[in-house]
Tab-separated table of C-alpha atoms and ligand atoms in Angstrom:
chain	number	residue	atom	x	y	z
A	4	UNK	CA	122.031	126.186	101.086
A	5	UNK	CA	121.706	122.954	99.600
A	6	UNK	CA	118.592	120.704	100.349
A	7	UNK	CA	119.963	117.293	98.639
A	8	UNK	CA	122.689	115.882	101.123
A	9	UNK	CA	123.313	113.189	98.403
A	10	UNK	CA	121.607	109.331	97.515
A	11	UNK	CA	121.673	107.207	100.728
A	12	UNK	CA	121.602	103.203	100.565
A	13	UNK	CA	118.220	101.795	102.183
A	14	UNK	CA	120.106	99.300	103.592
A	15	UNK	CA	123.216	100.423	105.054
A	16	UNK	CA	122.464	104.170	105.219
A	17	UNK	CA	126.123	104.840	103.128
A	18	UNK	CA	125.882	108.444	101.698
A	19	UNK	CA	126.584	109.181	98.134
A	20	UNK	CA	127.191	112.140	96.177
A	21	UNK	CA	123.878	113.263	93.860
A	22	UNK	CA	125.406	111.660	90.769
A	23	UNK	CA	123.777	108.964	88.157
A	24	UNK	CA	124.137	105.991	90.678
A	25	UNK	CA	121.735	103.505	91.475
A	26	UNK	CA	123.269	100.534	93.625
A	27	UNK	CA	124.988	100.319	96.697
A	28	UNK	CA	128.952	99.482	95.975
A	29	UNK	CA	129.235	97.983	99.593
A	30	UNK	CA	125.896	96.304	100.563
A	31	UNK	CA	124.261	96.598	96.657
A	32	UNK	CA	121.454	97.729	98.276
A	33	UNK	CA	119.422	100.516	95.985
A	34	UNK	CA	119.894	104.158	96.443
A	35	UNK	CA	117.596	106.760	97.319
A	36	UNK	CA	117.566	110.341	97.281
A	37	UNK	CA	118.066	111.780	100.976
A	38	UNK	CA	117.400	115.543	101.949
A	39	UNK	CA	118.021	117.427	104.453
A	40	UNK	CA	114.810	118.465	105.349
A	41	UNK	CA	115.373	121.346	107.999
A	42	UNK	CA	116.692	123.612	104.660
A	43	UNK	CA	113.035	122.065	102.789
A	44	UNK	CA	112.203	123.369	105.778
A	45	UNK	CA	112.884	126.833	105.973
A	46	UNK	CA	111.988	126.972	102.075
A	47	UNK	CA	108.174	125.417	101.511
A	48	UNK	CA	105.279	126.844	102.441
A	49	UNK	CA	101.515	126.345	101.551
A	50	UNK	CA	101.375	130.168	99.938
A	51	UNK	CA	104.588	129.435	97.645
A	52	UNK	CA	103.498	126.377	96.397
A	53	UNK	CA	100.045	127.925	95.326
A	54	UNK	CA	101.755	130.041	93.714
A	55	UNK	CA	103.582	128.218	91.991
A	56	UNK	CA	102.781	126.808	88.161
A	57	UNK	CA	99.468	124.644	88.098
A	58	UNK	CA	102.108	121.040	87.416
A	59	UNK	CA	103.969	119.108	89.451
A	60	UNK	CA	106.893	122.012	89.216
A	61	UNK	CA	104.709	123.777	92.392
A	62	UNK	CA	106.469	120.940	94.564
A	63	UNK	CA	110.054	121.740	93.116
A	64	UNK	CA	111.755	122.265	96.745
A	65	UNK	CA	111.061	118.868	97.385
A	66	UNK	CA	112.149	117.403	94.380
A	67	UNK	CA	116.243	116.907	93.913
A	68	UNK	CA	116.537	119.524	90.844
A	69	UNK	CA	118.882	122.056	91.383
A	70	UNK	CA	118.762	123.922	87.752
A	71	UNK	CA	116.329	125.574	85.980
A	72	UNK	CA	116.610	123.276	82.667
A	73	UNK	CA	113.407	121.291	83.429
A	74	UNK	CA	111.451	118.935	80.503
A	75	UNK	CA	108.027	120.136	80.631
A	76	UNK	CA	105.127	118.682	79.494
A	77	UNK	CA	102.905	120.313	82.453
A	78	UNK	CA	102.745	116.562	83.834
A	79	UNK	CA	100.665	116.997	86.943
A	80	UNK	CA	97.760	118.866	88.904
A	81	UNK	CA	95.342	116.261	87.699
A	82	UNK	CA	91.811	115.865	89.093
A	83	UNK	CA	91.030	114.619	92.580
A	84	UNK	CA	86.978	113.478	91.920
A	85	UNK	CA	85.178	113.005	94.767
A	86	UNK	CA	83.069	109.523	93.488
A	87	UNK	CA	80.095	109.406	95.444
A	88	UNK	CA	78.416	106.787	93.222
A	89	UNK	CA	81.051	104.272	93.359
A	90	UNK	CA	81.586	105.207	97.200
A	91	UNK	CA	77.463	104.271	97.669
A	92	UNK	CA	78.382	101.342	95.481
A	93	UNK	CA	81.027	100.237	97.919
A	94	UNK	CA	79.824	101.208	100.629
A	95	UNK	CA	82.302	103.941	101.849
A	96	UNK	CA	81.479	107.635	103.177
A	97	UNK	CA	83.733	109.525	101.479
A	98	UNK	CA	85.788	108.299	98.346
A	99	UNK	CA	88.186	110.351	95.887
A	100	UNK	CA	89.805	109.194	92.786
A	101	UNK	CA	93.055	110.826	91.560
A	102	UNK	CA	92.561	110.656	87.871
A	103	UNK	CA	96.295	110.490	86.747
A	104	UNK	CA	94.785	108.742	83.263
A	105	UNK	CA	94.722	112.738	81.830
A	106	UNK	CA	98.394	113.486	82.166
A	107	UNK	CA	100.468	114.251	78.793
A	108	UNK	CA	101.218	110.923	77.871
A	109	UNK	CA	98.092	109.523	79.218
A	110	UNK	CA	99.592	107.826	82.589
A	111	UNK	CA	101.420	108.494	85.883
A	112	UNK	CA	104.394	107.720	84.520
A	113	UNK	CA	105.112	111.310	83.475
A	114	UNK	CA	105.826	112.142	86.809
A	115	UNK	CA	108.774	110.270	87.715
A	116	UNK	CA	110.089	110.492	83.783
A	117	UNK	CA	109.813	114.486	84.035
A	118	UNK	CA	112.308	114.393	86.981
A	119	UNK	CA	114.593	111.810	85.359
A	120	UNK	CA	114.826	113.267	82.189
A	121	UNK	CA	115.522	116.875	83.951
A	122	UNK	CA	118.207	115.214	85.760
A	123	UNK	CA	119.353	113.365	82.444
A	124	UNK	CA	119.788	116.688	80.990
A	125	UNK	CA	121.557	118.269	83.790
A	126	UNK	CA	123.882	115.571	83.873
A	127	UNK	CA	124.721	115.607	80.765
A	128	UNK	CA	123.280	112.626	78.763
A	129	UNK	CA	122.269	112.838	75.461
A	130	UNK	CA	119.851	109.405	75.399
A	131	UNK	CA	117.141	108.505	77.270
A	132	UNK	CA	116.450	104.607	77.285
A	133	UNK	CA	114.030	102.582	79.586
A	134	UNK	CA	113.004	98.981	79.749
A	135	UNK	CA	109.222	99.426	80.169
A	136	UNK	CA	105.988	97.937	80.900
A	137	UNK	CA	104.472	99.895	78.350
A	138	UNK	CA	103.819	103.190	80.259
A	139	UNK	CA	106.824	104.251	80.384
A	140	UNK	CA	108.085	103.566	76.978
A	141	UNK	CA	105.435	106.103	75.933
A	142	UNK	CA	106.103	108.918	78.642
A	143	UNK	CA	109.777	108.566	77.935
A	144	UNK	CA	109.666	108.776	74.142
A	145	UNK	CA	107.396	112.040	74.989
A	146	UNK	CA	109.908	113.718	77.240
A	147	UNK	CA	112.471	112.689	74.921
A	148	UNK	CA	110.533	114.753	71.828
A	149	UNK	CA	110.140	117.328	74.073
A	150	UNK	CA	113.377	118.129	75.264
A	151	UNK	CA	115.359	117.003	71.702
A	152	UNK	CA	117.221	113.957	72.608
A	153	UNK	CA	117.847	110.582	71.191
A	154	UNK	CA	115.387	107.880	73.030
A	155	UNK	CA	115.731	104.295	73.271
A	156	UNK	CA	112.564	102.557	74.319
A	157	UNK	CA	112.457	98.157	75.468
A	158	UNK	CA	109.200	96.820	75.606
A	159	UNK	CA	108.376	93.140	75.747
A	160	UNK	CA	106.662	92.336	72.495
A	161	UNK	CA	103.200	91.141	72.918
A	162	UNK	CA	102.432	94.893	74.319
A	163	UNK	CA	98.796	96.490	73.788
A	164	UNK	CA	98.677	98.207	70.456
A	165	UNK	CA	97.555	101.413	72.329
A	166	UNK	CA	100.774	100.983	73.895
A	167	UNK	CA	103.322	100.537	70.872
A	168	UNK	CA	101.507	103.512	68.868
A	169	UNK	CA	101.813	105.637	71.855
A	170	UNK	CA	105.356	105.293	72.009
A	171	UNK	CA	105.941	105.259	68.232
A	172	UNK	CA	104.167	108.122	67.363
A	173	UNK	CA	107.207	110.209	69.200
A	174	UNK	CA	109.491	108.306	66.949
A	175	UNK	CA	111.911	106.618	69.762
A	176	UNK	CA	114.477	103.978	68.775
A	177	UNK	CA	111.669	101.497	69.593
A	178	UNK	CA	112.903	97.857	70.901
A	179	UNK	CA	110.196	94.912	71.322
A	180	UNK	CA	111.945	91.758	73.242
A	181	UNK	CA	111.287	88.394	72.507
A	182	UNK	CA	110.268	88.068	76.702
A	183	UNK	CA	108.747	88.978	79.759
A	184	UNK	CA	109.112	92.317	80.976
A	185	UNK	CA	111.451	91.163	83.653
A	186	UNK	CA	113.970	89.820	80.667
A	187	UNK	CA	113.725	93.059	79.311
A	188	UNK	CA	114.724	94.774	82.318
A	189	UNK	CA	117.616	92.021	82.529
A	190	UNK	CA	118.532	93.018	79.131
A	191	UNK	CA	118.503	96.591	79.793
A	192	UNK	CA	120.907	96.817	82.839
A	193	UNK	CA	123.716	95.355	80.740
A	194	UNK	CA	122.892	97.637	77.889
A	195	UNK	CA	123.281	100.353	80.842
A	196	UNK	CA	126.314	99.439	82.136
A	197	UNK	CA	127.691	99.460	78.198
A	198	UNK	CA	126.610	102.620	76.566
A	199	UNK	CA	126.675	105.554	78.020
A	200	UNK	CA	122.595	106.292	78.372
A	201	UNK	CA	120.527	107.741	80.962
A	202	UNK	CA	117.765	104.678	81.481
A	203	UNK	CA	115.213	106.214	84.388
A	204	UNK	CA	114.387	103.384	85.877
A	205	UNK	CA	117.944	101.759	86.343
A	206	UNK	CA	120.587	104.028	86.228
A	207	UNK	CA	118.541	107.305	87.018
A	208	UNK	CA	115.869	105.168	89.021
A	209	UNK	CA	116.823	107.189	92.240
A	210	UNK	CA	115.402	110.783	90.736
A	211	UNK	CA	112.673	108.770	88.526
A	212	UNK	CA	110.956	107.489	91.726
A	213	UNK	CA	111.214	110.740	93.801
A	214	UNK	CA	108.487	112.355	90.326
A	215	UNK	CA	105.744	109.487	91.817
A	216	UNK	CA	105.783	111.257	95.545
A	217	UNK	CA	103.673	114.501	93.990
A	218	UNK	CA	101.153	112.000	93.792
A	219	UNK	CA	100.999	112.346	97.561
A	220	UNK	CA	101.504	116.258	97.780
A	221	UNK	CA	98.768	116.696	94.886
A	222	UNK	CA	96.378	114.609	97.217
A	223	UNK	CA	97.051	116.488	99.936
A	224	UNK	CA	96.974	120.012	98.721
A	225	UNK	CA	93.720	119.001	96.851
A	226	UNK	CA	92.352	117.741	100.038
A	227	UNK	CA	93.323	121.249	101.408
A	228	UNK	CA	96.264	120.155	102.934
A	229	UNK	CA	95.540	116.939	105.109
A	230	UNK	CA	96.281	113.412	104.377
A	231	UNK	CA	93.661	111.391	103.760
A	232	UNK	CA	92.862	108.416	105.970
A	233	UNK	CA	93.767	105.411	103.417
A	234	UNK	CA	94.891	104.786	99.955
A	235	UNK	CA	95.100	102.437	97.453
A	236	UNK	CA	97.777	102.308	95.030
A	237	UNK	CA	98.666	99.585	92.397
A	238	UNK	CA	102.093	97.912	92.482
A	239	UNK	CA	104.308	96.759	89.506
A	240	UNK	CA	108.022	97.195	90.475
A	241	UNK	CA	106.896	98.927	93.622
A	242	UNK	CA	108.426	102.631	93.111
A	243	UNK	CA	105.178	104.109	92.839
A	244	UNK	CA	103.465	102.715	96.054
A	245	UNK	CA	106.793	103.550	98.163
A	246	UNK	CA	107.102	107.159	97.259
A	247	UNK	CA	103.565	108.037	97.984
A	248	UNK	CA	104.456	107.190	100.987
A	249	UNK	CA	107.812	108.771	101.425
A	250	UNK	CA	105.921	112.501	100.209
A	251	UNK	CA	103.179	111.756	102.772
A	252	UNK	CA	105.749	111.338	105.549
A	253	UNK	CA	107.798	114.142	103.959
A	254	UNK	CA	105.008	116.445	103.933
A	255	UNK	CA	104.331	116.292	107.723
A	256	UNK	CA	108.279	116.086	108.098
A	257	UNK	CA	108.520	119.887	106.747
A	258	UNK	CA	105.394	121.083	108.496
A	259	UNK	CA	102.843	121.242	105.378
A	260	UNK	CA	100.257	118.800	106.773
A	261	UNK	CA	100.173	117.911	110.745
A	262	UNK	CA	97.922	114.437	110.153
A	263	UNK	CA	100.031	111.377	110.039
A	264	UNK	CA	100.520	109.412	107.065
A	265	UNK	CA	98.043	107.500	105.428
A	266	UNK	CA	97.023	103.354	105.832
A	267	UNK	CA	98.694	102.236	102.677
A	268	UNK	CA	96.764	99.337	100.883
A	269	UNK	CA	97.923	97.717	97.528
A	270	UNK	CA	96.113	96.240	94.334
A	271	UNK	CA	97.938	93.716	92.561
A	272	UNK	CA	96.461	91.256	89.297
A	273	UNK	CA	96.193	87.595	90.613
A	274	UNK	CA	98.227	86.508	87.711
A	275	UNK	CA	101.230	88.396	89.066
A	276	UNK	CA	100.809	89.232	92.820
A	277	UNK	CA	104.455	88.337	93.978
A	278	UNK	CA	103.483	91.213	96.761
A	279	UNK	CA	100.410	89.955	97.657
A	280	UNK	CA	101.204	86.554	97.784
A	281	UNK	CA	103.830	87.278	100.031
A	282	UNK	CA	101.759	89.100	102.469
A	283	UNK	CA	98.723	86.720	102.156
A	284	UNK	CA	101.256	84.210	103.425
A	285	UNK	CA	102.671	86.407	106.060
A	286	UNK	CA	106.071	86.062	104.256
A	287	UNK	CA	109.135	88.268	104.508
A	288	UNK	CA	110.587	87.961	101.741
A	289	UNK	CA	108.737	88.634	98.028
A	290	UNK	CA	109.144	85.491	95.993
A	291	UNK	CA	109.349	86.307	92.011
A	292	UNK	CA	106.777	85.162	90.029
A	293	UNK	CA	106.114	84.915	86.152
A	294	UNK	CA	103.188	86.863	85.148
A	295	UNK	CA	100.160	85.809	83.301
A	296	UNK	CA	97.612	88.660	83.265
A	297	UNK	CA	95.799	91.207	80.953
A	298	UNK	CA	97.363	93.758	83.445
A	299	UNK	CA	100.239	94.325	81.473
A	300	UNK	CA	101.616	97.838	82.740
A	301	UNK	CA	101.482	95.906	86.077
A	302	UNK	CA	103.532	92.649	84.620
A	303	UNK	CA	106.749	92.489	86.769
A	304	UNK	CA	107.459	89.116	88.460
A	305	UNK	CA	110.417	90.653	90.184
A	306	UNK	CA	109.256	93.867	91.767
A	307	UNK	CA	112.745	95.915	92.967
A	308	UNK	CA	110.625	97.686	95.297
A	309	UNK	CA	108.551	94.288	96.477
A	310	UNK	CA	110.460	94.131	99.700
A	311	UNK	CA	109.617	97.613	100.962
A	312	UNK	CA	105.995	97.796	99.688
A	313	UNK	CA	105.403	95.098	102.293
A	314	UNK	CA	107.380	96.771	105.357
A	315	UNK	CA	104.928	99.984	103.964
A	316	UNK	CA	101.813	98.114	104.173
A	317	UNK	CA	102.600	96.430	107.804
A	318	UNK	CA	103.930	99.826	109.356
A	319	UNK	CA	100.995	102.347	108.034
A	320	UNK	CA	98.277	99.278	108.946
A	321	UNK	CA	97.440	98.638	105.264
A	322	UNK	CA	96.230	95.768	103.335
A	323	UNK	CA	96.821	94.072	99.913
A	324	UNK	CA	94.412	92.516	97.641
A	325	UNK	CA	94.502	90.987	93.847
A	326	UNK	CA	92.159	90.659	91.297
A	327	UNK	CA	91.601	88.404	88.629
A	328	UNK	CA	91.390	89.003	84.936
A	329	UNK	CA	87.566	88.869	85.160
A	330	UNK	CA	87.499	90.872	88.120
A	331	UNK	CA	89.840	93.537	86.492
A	332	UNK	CA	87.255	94.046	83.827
A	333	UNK	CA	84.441	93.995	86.061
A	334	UNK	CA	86.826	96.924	87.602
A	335	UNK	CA	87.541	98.942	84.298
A	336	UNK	CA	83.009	98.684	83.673
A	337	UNK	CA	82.137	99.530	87.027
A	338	UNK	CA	84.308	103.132	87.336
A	339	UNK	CA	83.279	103.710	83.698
A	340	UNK	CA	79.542	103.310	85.066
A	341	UNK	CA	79.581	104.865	88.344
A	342	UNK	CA	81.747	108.230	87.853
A	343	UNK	CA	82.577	108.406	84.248
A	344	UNK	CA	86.168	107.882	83.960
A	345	UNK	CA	87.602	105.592	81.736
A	346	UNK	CA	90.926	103.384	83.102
A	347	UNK	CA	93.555	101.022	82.159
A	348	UNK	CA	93.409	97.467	83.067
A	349	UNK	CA	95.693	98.581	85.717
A	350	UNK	CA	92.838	101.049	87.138
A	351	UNK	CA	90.350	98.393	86.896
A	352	UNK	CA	93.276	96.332	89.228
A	353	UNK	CA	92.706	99.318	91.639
A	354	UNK	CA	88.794	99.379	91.632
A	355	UNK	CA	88.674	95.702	92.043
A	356	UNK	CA	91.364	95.681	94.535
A	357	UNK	CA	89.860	98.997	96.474
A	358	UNK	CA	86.082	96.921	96.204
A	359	UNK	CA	87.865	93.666	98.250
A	360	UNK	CA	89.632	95.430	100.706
A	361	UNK	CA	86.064	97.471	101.780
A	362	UNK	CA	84.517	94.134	101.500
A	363	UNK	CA	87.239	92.561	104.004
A	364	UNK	CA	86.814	95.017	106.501
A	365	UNK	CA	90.642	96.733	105.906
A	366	UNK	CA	88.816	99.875	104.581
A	367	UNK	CA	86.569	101.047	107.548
A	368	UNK	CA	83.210	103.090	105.639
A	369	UNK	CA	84.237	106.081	107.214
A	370	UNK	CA	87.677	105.992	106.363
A	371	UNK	CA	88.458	109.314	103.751
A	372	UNK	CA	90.077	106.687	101.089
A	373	UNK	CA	91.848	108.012	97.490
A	374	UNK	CA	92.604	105.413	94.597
A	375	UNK	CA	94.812	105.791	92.663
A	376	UNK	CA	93.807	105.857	88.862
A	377	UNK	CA	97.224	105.898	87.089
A	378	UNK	CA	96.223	105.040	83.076
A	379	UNK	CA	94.056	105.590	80.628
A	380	UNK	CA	91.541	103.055	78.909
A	381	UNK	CA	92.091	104.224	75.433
A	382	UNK	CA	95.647	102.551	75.622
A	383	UNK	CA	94.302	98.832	76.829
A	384	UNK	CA	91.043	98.303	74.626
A	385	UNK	CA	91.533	95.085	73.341
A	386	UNK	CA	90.711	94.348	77.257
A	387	UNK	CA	87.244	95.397	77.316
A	388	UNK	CA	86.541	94.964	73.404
A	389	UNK	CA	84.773	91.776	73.685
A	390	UNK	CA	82.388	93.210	77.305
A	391	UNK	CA	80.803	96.248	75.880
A	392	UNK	CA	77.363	96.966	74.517
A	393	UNK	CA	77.591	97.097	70.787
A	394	UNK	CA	75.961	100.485	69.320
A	395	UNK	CA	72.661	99.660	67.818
A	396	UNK	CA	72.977	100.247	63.956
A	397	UNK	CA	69.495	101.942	62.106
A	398	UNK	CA	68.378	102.973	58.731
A	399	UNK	CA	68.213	107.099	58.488
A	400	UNK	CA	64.532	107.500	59.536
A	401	UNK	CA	63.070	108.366	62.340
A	402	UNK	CA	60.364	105.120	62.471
A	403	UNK	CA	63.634	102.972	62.707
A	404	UNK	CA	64.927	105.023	65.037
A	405	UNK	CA	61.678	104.780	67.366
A	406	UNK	CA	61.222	101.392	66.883
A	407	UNK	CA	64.976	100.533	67.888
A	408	UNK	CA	64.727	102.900	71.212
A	409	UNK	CA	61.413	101.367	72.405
A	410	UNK	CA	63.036	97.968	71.974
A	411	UNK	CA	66.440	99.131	73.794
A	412	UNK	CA	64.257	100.628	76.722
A	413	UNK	CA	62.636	97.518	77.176
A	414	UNK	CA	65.364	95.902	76.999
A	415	UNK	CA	66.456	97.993	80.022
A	416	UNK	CA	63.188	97.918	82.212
B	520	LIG	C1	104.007	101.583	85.910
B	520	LIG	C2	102.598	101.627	86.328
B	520	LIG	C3	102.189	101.400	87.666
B	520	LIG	C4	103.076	100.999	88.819
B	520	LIG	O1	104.383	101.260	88.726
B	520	LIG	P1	105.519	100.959	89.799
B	520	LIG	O2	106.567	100.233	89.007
B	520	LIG	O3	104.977	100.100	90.887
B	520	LIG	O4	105.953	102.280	90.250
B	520	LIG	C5	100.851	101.570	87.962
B	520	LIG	N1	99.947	101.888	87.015
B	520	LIG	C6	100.288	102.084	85.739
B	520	LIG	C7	99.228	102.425	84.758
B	520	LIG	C8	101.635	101.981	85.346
B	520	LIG	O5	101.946	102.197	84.063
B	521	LIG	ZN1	124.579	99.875	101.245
C-alpha cells in the first residue's frame, strides 16, 4: 500500500511520478506532493504517533519517505509556551508561542531540510546545494555533516555574521553572491539544471516544503489534538505559511483533529512585503519587490509561494500585516521581556506583526492564537546591538557594588 500517489501540479492537477521534479512540463506550474489520504488513513493514529520518537519522525506517515535511511538531527518536538505576559500585553486570552528558535541548527528550517536531504539520499545524490536566505544555508550544511555528503551553500553576501559562521562551522562549499537573495536563487536554478545536485528548495523543493507542515501537527498534538483558532506565521518565499496550512487541513482530512483549520494571518517586514502589499491593495497578483530590511532570513522580493499565501489568507479569513525595521526591534525586546525567549529579526517580524493584527481587530481576544517563532536571536545580533542596556561595569568591592545597584534601582523607580 502506497500512500504517495506521486507530485501533482497546483495548477493543472497533472500527476507525476515521486521523482526529483519541481515544475510543471505542461502548464510550469510548481509541483506538490499529493497523497492518497484514505491509506494515511487507515495508518495514523493519535496512540502511534505518541509513540513514536520525540522529533518530527512521529509524523512519518504523513511525510513522502518511503525508506528507512532518514538524516537525523532530532529536528522537531520543540516547545509550545503558553505566553501569558505578552498575551496581557496584547490583549489576547489565550496566546502560545511555538519556539522553533531551539531546533539543531537554531531555526525552522531543519524541518523541511531533514525531509529533503532524506529524499536526496534515497534518490541517490551525493550533494546537497541551496540558494539561501541564511537559514537554510546553515541547516543544510548541518544535514549535510550529518549524513556525509558534499554541500554547496549560496548566500547573498552582506549576510549576518551569526549566519555565515553558522554555516561555516559545518565546513560546506560556502558561496557569498555579489546580490540580492532573489539573484542568488536566479543563479542557483541554472547551476541546478547543470550539475547534477540535489538543491532543496528548487529541485527537491516539493519534499523540502512538505518538513514545514509538522509545524502544524506539533501545534496540534501539543494543543492535545485540536487546531487552534488563528496563527501567525512569517512569509519569505511562502513555503512555510502554505504547508502549515496544508498539515492543518491534512490532519482533519485523516481524522486526527475534527476542528477546522485555523484563520491564517501573515507577518511580513515593510521593507519587503510583496504579500502584504498585495493584499493591502486587494490585488491578485503578488508584485516583486526589492528588499530593504534588517529582516534578512525574510529578504525575498519574489516569493514562489506569494500567490497562494494570499488565496490562504482570503479562504481561512486571515489577515496580513508588516512591520518596520523599528518596529521589528521593538518586536525582538518585547518577547525577550515578556516570556523570555530570545528571536531572530524574523521573530520580532512575527511579534510586531501578531501585536497589529490584535490591534486591528483581525485577532478577536478570545481567539486561541500560536506564533510562530522560527529563529534564534543569537544568529541576528548586530540587530539589537545598538538597543540594549549596557552591563554596568564595577571595581571588585562590595561599596561599588552597592553604590552602583542603588543608583540602577533608582534609575528604575
Ligand atoms: C526561511 C525562514 C522563514 C520563512 O520561510 P518561507 O520561505 O516562507 O518558507 C521564516 N523564518 C525564518 C527564521 C526563516 O529562516
Ligand atoms: Zn501543470
Amino acid at each position: 500500500m502506497t500512500r504517495v500517489r506521486g507530485l501533482r501540479c497546483r495548477e493543472c492537477g497533472r500527476l507525476y511520478p515521486a521523482e526529483a521534479l519541481h515544475v510543471c512540463d505542461e502548464c510550469f506550474g510548481p509541483l506538490e506532493v499529493d497523497y492518497d489520504y484514505d491509506a494515511v488513513r487507515a495508518v495514523v493514529s493519535r496512540e502511534k504517533i505518541a509513540a513514536g520518537p520525540r522529533s518530527i519522525w512521529r509524523y512519518r506517515d504523513l511525510l513522502p519517505l518511503d525508506d528507512d535511511r532518514v538524516v537525523d538531527l532530532g529536528t522537531g518536538f520543540t516547545p509550545l509556551v503558553r505566553a501569558d505576559n505578552l498575551a496581557r500585553v496584547l490583549g489576547l486570552r489565550e496566546l502560545y508561542l511555538k519556539n522553533d528558535s531551539v531546533n539543531p541548527s537554531y531555526s525552522f528550517k531543519d524541518r523541511p531540510v531533514a525531509i529533503a536531504s532524506s529524499k536526496a539520499l534515497q534518490f541517490g545524490f551525493d550533494t546537497l546545494a541551496c540558494a539561501s536566505t541564511g537559514n537554510l544555508a546553515c541547516s543544510v550544511a548541518a544535514h549535510a555533516a550529518r549524513a556525509g555528503v558534499r554541500a554547496c551553500v549560496f548566500i547573498p553576501a552582506d549576510l549576518e555574521q551569526g549566519k555565515i559562521l553558522g554555516a561555516a562551522i559545518y565546513e560546506p562549499t560556502l558561496i557569498a553572491v555579489d546580490g540580492n537573495y532573489d539573484d542568488v536563487n536566479r543563479l542557483c536554478s541554472e547551476i541546478a539544471d547543470q550539475y547534477g545536485w540535489a538543491f532543496v528548495n528548487i529541485n527537491l523543493r516539493p519534499y523540502y516544503s512538505e518538513g514545514s507542515k509538522t509545524l502544524a501537527f506539533e501545534v496540534a498534538e501539543q494543543l492535545g489534538w485540536r487546531a487552534p483558532d488563528h496563527v501567525v506565521a512569517p512569509i519569505a518565499s511562502g513555503s512555510l505559511f502554505t504547508k502549515l496550512w496544508k498539515g492543518f487541513n491534512e490532519l482533519r482530512l485523516v481524522g486526527l483533529i475534527d476542528s477546522p483549520a485555523p484563520r491564517m494571518s501573515a507577518a511580513q517586514p515593510l521593507g519587503c512585503a510583496p504579500v502584504y502589499t498585495a493584499y493591502r491593495d486587494g490585488a491578485r497578483d503578488v508584485r516583486p519587490v526589492r528588499p530593504n530590511t534588517i529582516a534578512k532570513s525574510l529578504a525575498i522580493g519574489n516569493p514562489a509561494d506569494g500567490y497562494y499565501c494570499l488565496r490562504i489568507i482570503a479562504e481561512s479569513g486571515g489577515g496580513c500585516a508588516a512591520a518596520s525595521d523599528a518596529e521589528i526591534i521593538e518586536g525582538i525586546k518585547l518577547l525577550a521581556r515578556t516570556e523570555g525567549i530570545f528571536t531572530e529579526t524574523a521573530g520580532g517580524v512575527t511579534i510586531a506583526c501578531l501585536k497589529k493584527l490584535v490591534e486591528a481587530g483581525t485577532i478577536h481576544p478570545d481567539e486561541v492564537t500560536v506564533a510562530y517563532i522560527t529563529g534564534n536571536g543569537l544568529k541576528t545580533q548586530e540587530a539589537v546591538a545598538g538597543h540594549i542596556v549596557q552591563p554596568i561595569r564595577i571595581a571588585p568591592t562590595l561599596d561599588a557594588f552597592e553604590a552602583a545597584f542603588r543608583e540602577r534601582e533608582l534609575a528604575l523607580a
